[in-house]
Short mmCIF file of C-alpha atoms in Angstrom, two decimals:
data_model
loop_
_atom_site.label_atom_id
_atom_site.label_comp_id
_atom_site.label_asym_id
_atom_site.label_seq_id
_atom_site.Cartn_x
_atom_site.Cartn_y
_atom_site.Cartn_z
CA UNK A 1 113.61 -90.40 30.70
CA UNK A 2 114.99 -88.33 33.62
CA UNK A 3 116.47 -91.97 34.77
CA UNK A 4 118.13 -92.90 31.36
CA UNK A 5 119.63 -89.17 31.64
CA UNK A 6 121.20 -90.30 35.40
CA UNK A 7 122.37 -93.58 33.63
CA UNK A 8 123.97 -91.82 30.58
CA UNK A 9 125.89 -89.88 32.69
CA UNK A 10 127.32 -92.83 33.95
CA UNK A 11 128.12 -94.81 30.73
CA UNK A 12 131.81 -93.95 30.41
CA UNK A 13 135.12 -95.10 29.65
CA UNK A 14 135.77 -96.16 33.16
CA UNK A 15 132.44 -98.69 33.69
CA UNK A 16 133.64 -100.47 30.91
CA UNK A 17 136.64 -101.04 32.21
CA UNK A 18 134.89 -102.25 35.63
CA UNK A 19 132.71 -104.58 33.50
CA UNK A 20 135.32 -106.04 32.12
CA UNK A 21 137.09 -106.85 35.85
CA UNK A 22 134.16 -108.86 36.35
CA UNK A 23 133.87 -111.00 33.40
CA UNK A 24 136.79 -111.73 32.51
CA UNK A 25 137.20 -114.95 34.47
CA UNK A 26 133.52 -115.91 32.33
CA UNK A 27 133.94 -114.71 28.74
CA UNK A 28 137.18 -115.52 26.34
CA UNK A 29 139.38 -112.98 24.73
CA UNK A 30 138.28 -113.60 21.50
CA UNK A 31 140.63 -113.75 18.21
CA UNK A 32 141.61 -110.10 15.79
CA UNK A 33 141.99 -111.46 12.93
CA UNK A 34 143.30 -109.47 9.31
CA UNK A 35 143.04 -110.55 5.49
CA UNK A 36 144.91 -108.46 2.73
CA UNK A 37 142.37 -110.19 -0.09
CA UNK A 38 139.47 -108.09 1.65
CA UNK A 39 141.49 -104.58 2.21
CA UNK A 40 142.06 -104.93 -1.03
CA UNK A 41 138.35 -105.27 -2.48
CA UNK A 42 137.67 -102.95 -0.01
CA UNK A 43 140.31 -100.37 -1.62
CA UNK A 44 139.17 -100.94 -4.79
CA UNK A 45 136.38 -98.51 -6.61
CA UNK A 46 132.85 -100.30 -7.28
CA UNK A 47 132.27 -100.78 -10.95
CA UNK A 48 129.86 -97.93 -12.40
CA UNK A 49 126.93 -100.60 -12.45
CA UNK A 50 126.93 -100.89 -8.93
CA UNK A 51 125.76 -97.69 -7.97
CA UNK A 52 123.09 -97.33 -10.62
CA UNK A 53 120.16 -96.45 -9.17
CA UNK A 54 121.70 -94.80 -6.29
CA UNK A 55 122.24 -91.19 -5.50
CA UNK A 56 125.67 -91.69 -6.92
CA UNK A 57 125.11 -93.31 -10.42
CA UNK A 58 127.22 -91.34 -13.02
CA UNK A 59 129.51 -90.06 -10.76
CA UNK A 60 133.72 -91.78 -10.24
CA UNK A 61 133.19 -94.41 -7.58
CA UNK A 62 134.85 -93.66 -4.54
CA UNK A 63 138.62 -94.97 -3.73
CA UNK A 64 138.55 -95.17 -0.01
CA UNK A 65 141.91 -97.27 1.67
CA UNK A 66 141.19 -99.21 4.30
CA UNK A 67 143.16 -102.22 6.60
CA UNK A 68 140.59 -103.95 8.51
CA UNK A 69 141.05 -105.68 12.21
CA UNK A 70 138.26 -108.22 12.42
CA UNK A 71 137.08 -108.55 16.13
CA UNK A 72 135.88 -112.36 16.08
CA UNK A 73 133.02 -112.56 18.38
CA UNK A 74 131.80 -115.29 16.51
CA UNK A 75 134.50 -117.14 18.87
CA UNK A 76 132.91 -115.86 22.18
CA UNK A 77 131.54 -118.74 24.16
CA UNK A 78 127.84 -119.24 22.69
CA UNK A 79 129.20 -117.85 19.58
CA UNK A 80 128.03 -113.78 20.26
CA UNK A 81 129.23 -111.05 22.20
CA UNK A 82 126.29 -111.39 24.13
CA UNK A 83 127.81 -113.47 26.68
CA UNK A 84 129.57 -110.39 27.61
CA UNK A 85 126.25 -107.98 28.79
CA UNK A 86 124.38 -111.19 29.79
CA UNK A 87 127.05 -112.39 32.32
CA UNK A 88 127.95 -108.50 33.50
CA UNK A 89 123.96 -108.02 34.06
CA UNK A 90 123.32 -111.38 35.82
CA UNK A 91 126.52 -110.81 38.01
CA UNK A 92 125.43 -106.74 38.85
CA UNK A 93 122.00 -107.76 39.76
CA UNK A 94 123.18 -110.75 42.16
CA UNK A 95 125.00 -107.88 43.79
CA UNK A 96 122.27 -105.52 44.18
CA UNK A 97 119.79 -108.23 45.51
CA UNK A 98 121.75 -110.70 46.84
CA UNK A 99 122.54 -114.31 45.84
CA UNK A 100 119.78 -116.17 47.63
CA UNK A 101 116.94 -113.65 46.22
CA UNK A 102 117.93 -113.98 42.55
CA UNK A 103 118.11 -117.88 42.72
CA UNK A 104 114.81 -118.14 44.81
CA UNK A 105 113.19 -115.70 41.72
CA UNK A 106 115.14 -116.94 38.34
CA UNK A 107 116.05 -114.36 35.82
CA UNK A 108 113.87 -114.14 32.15
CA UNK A 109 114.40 -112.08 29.12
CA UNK A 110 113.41 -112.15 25.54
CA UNK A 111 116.03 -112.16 22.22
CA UNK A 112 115.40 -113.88 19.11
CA UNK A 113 118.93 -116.12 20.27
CA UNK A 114 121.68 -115.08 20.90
CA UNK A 115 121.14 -112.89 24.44
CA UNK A 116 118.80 -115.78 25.08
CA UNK A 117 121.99 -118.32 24.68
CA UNK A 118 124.07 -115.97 26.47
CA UNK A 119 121.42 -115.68 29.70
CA UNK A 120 121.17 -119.60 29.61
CA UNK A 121 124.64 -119.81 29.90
CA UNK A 122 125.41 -117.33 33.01
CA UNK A 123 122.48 -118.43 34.99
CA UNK A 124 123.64 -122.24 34.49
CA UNK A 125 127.03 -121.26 35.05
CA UNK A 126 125.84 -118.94 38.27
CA UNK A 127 123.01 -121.37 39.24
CA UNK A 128 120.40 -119.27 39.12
CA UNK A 129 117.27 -120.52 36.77
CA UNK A 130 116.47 -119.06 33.57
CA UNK A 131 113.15 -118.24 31.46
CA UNK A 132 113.90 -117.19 28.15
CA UNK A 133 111.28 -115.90 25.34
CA UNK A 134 111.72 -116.25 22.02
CA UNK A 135 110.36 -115.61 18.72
CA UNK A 136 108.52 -118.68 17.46
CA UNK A 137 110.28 -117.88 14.41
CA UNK A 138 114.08 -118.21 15.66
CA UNK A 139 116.68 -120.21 14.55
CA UNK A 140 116.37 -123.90 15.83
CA UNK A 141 120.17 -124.11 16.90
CA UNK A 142 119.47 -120.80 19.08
CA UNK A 143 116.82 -122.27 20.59
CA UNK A 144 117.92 -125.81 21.18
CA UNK A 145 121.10 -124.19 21.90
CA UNK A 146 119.07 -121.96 24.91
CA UNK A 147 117.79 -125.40 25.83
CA UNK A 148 121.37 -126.90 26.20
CA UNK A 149 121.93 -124.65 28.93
CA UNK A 150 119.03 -125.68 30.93
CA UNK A 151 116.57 -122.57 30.57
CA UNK A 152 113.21 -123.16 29.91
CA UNK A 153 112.06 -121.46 26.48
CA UNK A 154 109.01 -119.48 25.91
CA UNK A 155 107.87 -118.40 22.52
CA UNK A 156 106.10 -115.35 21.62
CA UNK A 157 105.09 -113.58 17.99
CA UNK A 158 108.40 -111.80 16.70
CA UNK A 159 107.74 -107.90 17.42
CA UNK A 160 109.27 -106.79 20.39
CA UNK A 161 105.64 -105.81 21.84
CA UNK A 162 104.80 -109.24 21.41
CA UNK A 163 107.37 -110.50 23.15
CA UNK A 164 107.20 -108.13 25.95
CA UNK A 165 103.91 -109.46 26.40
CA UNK A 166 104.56 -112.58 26.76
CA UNK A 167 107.80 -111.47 29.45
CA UNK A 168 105.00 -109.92 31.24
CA UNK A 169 102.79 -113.09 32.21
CA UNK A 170 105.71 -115.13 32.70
CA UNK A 171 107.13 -112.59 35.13
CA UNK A 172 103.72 -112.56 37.14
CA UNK A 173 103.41 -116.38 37.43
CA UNK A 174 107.14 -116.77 38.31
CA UNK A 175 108.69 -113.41 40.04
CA UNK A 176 111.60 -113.13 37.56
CA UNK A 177 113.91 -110.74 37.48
CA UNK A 178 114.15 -109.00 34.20
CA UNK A 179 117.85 -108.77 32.65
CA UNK A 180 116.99 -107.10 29.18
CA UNK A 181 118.65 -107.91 25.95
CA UNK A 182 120.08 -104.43 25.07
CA UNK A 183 118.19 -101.34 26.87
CA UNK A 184 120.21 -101.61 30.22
CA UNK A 185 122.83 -99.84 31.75
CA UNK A 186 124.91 -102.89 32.62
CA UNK A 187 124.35 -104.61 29.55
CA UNK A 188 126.02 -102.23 27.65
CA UNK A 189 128.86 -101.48 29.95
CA UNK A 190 129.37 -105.57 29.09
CA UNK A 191 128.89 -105.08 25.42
CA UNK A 192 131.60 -102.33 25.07
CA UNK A 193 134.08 -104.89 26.64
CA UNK A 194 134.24 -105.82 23.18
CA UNK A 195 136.04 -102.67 22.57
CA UNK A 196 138.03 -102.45 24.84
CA UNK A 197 139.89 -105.98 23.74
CA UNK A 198 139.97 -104.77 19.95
CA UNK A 199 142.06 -101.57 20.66
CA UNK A 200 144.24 -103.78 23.22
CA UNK A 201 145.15 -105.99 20.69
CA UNK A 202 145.46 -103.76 17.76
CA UNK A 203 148.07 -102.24 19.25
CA UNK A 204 149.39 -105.68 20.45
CA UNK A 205 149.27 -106.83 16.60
CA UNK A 206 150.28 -103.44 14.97
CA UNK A 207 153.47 -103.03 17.36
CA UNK A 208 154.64 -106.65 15.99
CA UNK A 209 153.80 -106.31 12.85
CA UNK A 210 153.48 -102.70 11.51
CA UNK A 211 153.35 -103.89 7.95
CA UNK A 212 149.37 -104.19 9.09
CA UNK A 213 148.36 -100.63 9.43
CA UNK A 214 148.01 -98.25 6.65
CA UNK A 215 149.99 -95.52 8.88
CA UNK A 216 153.44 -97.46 8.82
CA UNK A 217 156.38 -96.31 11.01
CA UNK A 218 154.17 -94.63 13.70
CA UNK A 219 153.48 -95.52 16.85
CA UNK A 220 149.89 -97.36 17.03
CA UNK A 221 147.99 -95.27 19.45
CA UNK A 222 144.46 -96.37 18.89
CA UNK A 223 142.15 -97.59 15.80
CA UNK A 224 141.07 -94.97 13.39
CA UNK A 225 137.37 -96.17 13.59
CA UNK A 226 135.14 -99.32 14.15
CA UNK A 227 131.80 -100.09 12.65
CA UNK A 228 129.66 -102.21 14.54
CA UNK A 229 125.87 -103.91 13.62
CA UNK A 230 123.12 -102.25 14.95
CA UNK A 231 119.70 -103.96 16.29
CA UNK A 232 118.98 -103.06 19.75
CA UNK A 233 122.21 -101.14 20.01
CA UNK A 234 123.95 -102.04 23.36
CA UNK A 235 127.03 -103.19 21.19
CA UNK A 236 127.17 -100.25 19.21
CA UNK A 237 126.52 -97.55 22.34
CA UNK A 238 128.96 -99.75 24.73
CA UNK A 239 131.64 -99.64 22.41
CA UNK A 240 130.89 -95.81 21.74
CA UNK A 241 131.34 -95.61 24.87
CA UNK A 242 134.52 -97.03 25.37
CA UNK A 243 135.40 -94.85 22.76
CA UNK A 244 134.07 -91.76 23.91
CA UNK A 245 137.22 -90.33 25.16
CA UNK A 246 139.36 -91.24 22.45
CA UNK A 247 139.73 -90.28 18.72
CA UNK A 248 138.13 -93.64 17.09
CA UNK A 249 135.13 -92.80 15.67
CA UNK A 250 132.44 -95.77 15.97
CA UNK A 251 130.24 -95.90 13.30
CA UNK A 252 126.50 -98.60 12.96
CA UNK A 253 125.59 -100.58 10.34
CA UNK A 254 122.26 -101.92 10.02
CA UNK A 255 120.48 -104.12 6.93
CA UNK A 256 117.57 -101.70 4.81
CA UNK A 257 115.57 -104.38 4.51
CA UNK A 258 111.97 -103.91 5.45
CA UNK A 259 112.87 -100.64 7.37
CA UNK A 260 115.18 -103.02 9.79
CA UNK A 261 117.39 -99.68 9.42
CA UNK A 262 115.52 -98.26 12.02
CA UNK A 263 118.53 -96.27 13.95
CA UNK A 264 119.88 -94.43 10.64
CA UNK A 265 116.63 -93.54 9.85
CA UNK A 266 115.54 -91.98 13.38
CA UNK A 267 118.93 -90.10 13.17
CA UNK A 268 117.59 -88.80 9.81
CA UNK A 269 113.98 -87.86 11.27
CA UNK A 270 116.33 -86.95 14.57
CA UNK A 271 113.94 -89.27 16.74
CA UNK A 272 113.87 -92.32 17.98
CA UNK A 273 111.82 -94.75 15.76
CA UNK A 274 109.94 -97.26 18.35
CA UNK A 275 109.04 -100.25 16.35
CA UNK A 276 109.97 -102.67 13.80
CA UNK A 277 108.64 -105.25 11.75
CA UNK A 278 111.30 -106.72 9.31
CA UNK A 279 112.11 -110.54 8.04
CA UNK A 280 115.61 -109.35 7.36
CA UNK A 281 118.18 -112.26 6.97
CA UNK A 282 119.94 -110.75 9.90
CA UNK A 283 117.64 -112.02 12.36
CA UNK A 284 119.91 -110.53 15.23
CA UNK A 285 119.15 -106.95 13.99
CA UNK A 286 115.06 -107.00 14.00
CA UNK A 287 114.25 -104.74 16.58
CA UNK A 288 114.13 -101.45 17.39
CA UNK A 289 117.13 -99.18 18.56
CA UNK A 290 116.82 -99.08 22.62
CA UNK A 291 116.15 -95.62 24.67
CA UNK A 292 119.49 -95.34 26.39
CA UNK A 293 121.29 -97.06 22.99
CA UNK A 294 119.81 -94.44 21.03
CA UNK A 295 121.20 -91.37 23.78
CA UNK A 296 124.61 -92.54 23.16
CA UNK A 297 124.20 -93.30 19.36
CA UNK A 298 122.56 -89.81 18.86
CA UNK A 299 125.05 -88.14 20.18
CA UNK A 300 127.52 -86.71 17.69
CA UNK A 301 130.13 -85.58 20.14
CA UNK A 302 130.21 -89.43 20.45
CA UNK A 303 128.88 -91.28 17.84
CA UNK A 304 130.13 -91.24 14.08
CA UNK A 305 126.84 -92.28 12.36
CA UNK A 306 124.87 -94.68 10.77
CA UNK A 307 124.53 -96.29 7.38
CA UNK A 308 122.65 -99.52 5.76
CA UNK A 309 122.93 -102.17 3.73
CA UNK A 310 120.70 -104.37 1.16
CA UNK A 311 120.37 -108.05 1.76
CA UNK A 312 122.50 -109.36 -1.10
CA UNK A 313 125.18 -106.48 -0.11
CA UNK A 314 124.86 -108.67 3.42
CA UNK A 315 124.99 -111.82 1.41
CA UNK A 316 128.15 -110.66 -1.12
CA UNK A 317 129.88 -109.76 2.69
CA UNK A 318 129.07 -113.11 4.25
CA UNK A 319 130.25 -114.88 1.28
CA UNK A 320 134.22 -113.03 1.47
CA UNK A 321 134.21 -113.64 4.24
CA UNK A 322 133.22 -117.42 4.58
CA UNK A 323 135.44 -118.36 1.51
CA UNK A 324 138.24 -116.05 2.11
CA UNK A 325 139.07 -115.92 5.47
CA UNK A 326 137.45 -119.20 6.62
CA UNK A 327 135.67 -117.75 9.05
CA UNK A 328 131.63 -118.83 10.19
CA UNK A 329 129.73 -116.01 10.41
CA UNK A 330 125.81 -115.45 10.69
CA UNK A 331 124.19 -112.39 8.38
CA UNK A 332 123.80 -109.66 10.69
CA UNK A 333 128.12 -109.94 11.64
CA UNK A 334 128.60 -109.11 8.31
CA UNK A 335 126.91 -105.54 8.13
CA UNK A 336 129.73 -103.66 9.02
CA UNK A 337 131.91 -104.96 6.50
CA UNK A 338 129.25 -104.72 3.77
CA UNK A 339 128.84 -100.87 4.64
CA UNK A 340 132.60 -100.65 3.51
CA UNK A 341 132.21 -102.74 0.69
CA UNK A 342 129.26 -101.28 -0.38
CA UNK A 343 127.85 -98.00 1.07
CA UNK A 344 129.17 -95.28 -1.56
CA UNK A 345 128.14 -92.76 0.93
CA UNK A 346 130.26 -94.59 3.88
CA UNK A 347 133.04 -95.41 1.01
CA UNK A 348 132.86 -90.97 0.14
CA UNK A 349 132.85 -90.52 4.06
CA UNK A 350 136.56 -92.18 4.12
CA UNK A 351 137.87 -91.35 1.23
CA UNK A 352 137.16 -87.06 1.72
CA UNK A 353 138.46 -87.29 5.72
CA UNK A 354 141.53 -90.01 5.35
CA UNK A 355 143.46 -89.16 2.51
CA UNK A 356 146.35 -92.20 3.90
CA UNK A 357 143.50 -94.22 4.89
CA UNK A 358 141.88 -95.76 7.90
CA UNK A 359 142.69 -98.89 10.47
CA UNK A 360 139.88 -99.93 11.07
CA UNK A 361 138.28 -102.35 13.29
CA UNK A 362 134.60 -104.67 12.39
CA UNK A 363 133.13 -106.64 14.54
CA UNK A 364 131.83 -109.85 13.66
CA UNK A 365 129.34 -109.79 16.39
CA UNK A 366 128.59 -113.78 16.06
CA UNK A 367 128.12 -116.93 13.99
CA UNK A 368 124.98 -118.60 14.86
CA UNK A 369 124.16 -119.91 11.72
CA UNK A 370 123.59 -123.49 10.48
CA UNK A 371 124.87 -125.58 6.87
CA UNK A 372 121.54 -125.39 6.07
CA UNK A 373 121.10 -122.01 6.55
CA UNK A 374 124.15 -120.97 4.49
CA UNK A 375 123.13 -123.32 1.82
CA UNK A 376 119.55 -121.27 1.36
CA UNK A 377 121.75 -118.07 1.18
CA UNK A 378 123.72 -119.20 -1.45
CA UNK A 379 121.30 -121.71 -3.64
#
């Protein structure tokens, strides 16, 4: 504990800025994208019906306003932010150890696909070998898409204790060096590069076209907020962290499903909730909020909160946006735009403390999904 407390004093502004030196020659600057169809459902009350059976049924829906920047890391290269933390942590810990040491050992983690994709990828592209374990219950285009890269794939049961296990007898056969999916100091200083390119190129998009943002005629300074999924947390705490010294609140999203809504609900207890065991459709978001994620998260000098979402809610989100902006998205990229949609509490949030309205950016953290998949959503 005493060394997460070093390392949190060390997550700022500043090492995401560094992180972002570093990748940028390995990671693309992926598309903001906006749709006025979808600020507009978003700006519109939910019928009565909807929130019967909530803690809101019988009372006048809430009219929050927003204008939503979509950050498309769905575009990044394997199709997640991941490849962000993965290439940041691979490239950190040839630095610390040296580039002979790290090839001579290989690198492992576990993720149910999407770090695992995103390790492949840096260690091919850095030469170093790879040892990825995964749930034997992933998608098969993450894992053949691990494969692709030229890692050799492990699986394991799909609790993160199992898989831990299973990182554990693969590290004393082989001598791997451990690069985790989320819990890591340079992981998330990667992650919250994501950040750092959405407020760059709001302002970009709102200073050529200021029709876009719900505060017309003003300079853009900075987004009003950004909601981000929730599973592990590095996203959510890196981009909190970019935020940290700046008046965007960054908000988490996570599905309810099976208690997969394991961050909101350790804010509510106010402690960290260790496991989970959930079959949610947003595969990406299964496990457990990560010790130094949940020090930044918990913090509400930095972080604005977080609030779930029910499986069709993620479903109704991943439809809008597949048939109205185009766009390929897996489940759990959807979560922050289905809290907008759908979270009357979220929707009251906005509505009481913006009476103009918010700018406000989502990321669509990736779009690892297959036809097939979509199809079984939507049957």
């Amino acid at each position: 504990m005493a060394d997460a407390a070093t390392k949190l004093k060390d997550l700022t502004p500043s090492a995401v800025h560094s992180a972002y030196d570093l990748i940028k020659p390995y990671v693309h600057r992926t598309p903001l994208l906006t749709c006025k169809t979808i600020d507009k459902i978003a700006s519109t009350p939910q019928s009565p019906e909807a929130l019967v059976g909530t803690p809101f049924e019988g009372h006048t829906p809430a009219q929050p306003k927003f204008r939503f920047f979509f950050k498309c890391e769905n575009y990044q290269r394997i199709g997640a932010f991941k490849a962000r933390g993965a290439f940041h942590g691979l490239i950190r810990l040839i630095e610390e150890l040296g580039e002979e040491e790290v090839k001579k050992r290989g690198v492992i983690t576990h993720s149910s696909g999407n770090h695992a994709q995103a390790l492949a990828l840096a260690a091919s592209t850095l030469n170093v070998p790879a040892y990825i374990v995964m749930p034997e219950i992933s998608t098969p285009s993450k894992v053949s898409g691990t494969r692709s890269h030229g890692a050799e794939v492990i699986f394991s049961g799909s609790t993160s204790t199992e898989r831990e296990a299973v990182v554990a007898d693969v590290q004393a056969k082989t001598g791997a060096l451990m690069i985790p999916p989320y819990d890591d100091f340079n992981i998330i200083c990667g992650q919250g590069t994501t950040g750092l390119e959405l407020e760059g190129q709001y302002i970009e998009t709102v200073r050529e076209k200021p029709h876009l943002s719900i505060h017309q005629g003003s300079e853009p300074k900075t987004l009003d907020a950004v909601i981000t999924p929730v599973g592990g947390g590095g996203l959510n705490a890196g981009v909190t962290t970019y935020f940290s010294d700046k008046p965007t609140r960054v908000f988490g999203a996570e599905p309810s499903f099976e208690g997969a809504d394991d961050c909101r609900r350790g804010l509510e207890a106010g402690e960290r909730i260790t496991t989970v065991k959930s079959l949610t459709i947003a595969d990406g978001l299964r496990t457990p909020v990560g010790v130094l994620n949940w020090m930044v998260i918990s913090d509400k000098n930095k972080a604005g909160g977080v609030f779930a979402v029910t499986e069709e809610q993620i479903k109704a989100a991943m439809r809008l946006v597949l048939e109205r902006m185009k766009v390929v998205v897996e489940p759990s990229a959807v979560v922050g735009l289905a809290v907008c949609l759908f979270n009357e509490e979220f929707r009251r949030l906005v509505e009481s403390e913006a009476k103009d309205g918010w700018d406000m950016g989502i990321v669509f953290s990736g779009g690892n999904t297959t036809v097939e998949k979509i199809g079984m959503f939507f049957s």
